[in-house]
Tab-separated table of C-alpha atoms in Angstrom:
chain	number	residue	atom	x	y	z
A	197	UNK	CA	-4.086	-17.879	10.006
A	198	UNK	CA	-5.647	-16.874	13.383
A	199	UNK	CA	-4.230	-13.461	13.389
A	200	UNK	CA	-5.596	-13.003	10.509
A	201	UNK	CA	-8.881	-13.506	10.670
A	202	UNK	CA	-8.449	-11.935	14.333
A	203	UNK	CA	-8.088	-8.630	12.292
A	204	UNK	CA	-10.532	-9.389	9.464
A	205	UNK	CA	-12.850	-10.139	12.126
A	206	UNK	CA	-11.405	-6.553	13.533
A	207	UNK	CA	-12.100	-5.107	10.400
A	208	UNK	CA	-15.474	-5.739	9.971
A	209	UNK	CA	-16.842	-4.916	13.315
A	210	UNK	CA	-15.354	-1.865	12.892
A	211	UNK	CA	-16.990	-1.184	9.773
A	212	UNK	CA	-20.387	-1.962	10.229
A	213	UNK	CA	-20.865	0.244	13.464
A	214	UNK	CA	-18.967	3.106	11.993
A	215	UNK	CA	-21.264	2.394	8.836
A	216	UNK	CA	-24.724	2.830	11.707
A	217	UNK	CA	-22.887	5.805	12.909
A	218	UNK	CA	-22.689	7.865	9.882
A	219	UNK	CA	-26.345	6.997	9.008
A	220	UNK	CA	-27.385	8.435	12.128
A	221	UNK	CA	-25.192	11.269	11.727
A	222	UNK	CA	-26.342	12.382	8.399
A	223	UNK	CA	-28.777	15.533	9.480
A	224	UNK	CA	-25.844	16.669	11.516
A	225	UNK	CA	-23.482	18.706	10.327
A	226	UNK	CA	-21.592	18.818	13.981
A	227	UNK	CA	-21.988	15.192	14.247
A	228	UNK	CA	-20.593	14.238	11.385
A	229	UNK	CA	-17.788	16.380	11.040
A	230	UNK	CA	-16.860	14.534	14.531
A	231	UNK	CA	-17.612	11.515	12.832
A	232	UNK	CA	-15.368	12.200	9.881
A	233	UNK	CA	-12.442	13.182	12.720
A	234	UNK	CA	-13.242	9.815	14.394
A	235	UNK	CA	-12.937	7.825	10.841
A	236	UNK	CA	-9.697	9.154	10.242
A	237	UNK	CA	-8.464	7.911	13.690
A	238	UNK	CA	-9.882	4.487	13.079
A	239	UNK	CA	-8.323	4.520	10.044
A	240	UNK	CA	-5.195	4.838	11.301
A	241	UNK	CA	-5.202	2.570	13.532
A	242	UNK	CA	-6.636	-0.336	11.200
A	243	UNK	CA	-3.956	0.114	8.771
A	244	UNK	CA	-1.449	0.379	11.325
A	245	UNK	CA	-2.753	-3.474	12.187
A	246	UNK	CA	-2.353	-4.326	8.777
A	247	UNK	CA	0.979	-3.188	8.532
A	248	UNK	CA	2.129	-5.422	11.801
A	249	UNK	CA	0.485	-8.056	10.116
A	250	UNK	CA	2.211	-7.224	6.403
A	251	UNK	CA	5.828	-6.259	8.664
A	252	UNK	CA	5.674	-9.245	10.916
A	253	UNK	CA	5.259	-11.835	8.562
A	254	UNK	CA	7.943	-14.701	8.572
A	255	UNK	CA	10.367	-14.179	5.986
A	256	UNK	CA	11.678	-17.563	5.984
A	257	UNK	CA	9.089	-19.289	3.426
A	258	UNK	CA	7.061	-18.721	0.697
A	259	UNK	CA	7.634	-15.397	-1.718
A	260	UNK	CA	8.916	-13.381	1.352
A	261	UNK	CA	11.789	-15.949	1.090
A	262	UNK	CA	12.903	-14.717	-2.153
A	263	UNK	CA	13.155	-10.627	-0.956
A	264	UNK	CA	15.093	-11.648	2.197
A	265	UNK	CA	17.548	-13.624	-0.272
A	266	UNK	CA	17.508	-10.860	-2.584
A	267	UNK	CA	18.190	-8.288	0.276
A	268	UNK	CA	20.896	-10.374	2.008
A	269	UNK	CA	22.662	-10.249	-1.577
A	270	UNK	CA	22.448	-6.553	-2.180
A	271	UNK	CA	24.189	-5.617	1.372
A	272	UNK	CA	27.383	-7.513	-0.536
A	273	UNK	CA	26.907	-5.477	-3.549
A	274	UNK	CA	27.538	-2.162	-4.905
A	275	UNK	CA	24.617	0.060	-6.007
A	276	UNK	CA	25.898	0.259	-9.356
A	277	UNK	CA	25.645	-3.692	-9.412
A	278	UNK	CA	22.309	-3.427	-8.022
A	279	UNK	CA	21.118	-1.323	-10.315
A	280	UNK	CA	22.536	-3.050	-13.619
A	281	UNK	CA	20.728	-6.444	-12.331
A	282	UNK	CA	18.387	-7.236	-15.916
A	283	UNK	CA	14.648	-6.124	-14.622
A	284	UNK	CA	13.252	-3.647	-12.362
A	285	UNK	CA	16.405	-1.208	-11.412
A	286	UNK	CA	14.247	0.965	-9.143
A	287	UNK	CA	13.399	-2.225	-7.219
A	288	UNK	CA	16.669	-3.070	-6.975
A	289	UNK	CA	18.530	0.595	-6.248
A	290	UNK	CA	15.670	1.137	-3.646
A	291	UNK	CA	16.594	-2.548	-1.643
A	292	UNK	CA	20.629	-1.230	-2.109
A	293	UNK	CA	19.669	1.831	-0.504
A	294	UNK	CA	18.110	0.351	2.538
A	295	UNK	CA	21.343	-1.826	2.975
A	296	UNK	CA	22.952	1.710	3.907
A	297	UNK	CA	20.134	2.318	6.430
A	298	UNK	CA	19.990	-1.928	7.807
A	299	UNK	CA	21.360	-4.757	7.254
A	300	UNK	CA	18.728	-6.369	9.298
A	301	UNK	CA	16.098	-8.529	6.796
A	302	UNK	CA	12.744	-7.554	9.384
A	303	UNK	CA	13.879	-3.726	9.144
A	304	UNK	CA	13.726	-4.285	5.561
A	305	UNK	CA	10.356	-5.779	5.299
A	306	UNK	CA	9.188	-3.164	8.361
A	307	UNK	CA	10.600	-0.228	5.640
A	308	UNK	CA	8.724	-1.743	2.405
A	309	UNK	CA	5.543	-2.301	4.426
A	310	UNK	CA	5.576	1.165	6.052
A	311	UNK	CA	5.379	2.587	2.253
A	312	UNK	CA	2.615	0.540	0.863
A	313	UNK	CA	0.984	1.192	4.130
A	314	UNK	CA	1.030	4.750	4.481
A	315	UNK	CA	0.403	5.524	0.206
A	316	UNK	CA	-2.709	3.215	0.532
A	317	UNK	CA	-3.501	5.241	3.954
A	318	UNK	CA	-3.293	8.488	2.210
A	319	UNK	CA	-5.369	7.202	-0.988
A	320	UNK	CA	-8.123	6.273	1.455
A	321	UNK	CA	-8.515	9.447	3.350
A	322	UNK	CA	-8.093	11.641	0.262
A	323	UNK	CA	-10.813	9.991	-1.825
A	324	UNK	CA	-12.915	7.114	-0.113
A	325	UNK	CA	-15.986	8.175	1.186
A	326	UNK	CA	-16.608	5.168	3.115
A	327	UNK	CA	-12.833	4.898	4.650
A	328	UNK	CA	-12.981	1.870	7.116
A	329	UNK	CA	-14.986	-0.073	4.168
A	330	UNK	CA	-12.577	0.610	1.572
A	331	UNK	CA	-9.646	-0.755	3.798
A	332	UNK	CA	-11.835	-3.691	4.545
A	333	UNK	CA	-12.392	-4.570	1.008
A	334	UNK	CA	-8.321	-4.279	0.238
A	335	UNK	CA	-7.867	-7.019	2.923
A	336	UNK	CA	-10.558	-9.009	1.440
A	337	UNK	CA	-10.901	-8.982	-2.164
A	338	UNK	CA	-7.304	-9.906	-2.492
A	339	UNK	CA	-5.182	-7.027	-3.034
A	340	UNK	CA	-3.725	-7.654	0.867
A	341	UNK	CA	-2.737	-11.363	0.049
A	342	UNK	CA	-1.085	-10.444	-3.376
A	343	UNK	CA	1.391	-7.803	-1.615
A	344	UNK	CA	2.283	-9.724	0.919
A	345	UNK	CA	3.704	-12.420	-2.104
A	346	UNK	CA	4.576	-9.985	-4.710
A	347	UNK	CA	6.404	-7.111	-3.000
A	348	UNK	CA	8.137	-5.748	-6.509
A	349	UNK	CA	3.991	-5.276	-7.818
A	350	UNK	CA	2.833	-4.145	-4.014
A	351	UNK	CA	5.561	-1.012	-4.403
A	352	UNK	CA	4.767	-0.020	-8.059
A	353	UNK	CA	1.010	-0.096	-6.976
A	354	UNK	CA	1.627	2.092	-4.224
A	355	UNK	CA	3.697	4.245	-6.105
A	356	UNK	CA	0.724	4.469	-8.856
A	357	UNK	CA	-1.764	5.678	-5.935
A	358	UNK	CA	0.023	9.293	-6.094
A	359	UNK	CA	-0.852	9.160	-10.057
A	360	UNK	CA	-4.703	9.657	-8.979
A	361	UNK	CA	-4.476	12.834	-8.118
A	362	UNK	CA	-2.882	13.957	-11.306
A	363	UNK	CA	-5.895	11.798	-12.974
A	364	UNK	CA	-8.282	14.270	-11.383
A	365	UNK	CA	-6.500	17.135	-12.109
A	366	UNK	CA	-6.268	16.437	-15.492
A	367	UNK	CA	-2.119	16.683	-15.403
A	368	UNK	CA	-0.833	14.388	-18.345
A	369	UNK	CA	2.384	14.996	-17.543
A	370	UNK	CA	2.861	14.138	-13.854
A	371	UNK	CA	0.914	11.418	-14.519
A	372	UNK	CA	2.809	9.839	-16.790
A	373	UNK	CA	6.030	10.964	-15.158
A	374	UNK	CA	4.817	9.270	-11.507
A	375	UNK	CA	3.642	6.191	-13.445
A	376	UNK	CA	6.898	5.927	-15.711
A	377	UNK	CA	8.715	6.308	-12.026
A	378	UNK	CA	6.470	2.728	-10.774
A	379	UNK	CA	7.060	1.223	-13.786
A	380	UNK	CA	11.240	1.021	-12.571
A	381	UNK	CA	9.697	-1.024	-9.771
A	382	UNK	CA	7.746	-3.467	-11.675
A	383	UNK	CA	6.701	-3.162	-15.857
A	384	UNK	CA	3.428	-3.757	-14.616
A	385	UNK	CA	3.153	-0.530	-13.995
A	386	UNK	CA	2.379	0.660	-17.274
A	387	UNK	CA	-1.173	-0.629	-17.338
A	388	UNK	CA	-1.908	1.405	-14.939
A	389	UNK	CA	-1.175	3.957	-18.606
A	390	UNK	CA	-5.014	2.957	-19.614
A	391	UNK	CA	-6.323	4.554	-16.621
A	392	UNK	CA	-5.970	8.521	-17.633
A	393	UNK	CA	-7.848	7.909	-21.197
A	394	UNK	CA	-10.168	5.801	-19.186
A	395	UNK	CA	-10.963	8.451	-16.817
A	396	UNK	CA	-12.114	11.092	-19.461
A	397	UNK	CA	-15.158	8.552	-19.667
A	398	UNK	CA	-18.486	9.688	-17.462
């Protein structure tokens, strides 16, 4: 719990004085294009934190418990048995595949983290305007304590970032086809449908 709030405390600090910092750099255009530069560092190295925190994390109790199990299973199966297991066969192809790279159950929680790290990294610097805030809100409205407990929902989430894009640029298509590609990972996924009809709303 200390660690934790060690980097929420982190967070926070950082976002208030980079918040000061681009009020005083807003008749600038030098100044803020160096604070824009700067933003992009700190965001990398805040979500680089919250990865440790999301790669470190004990394995041994609570939800993580259930992916290590899960994992240590699939390095005694084939991928064709993996992927006929009744629910999410992109979940379960994608854990068979990283048997083949580890059989090591941190590695496998360092490989899942590093991709719900970096889509939620890109998704930040490509639309947030306020970048450090926006992290600091994920780690505090909940959305950082859900994927560390459900890592099937964390991936399809991530996966559904990349479907923004095609939400802006008004490509039906590649929207559906990146959400339809989440949806493998977790059926939850197809909410996530409502959001291109939604966005034709002002």
């Amino acid at each position: 719990m200390i660690v934790y709030l060690c980097v929420l405390i982190i967070l926070f600090l950082v976002a208030f004085i980079n918040n000061r910092n681009q009020i005083t750099s807003i008749n600038s255009s030098k100044k803020s294009y160096a604070v824009k530069k700067n933003n992009s560092e700190k965001l990398f190295f805040l979500v680089t934190l919250i990865y440790l925190l999301m790669a470190l994390k004990s394995y041994v109790t609570g939800d993580y418990s259930r992916y290590a199990i899960n994992f240590i299973n699939a390095t005694y199966k084939s991928i064709t048995d993996m992927a006929s297991i009744k629910g999410e066969i992109g979940f379960h192809t994608f854990t068979k595949i990283i048997t083949y790279i580890t059989s090591n159950v941190r590695w496998y929680f360092a490989i899942t983290s590093a991709f719900i790290c970096i889509s939620l990294g890109i998704f930040i610097q490509k639309n947030a305007d306020n970048k450090i805030y926006s992290l600091f809100f994920y780690y505090t409205i909940g959305l950082f304590a859900f994927s560390l407990a459900g890592l099937r929902q964390a991936l399809a989430m991530s996966i559904c970032l990349f479907a923004f894009k095609a939400i802006k640029d008004k490509k039906c298509i590649k929207f559906i086809l990146i959400v339809g590609f989440a949806f493998l990972f977790h059926k939850s996924a197809a909410f996530f449908l409502l959001a291109y009809p939604i966005a034709r709303f002002k």
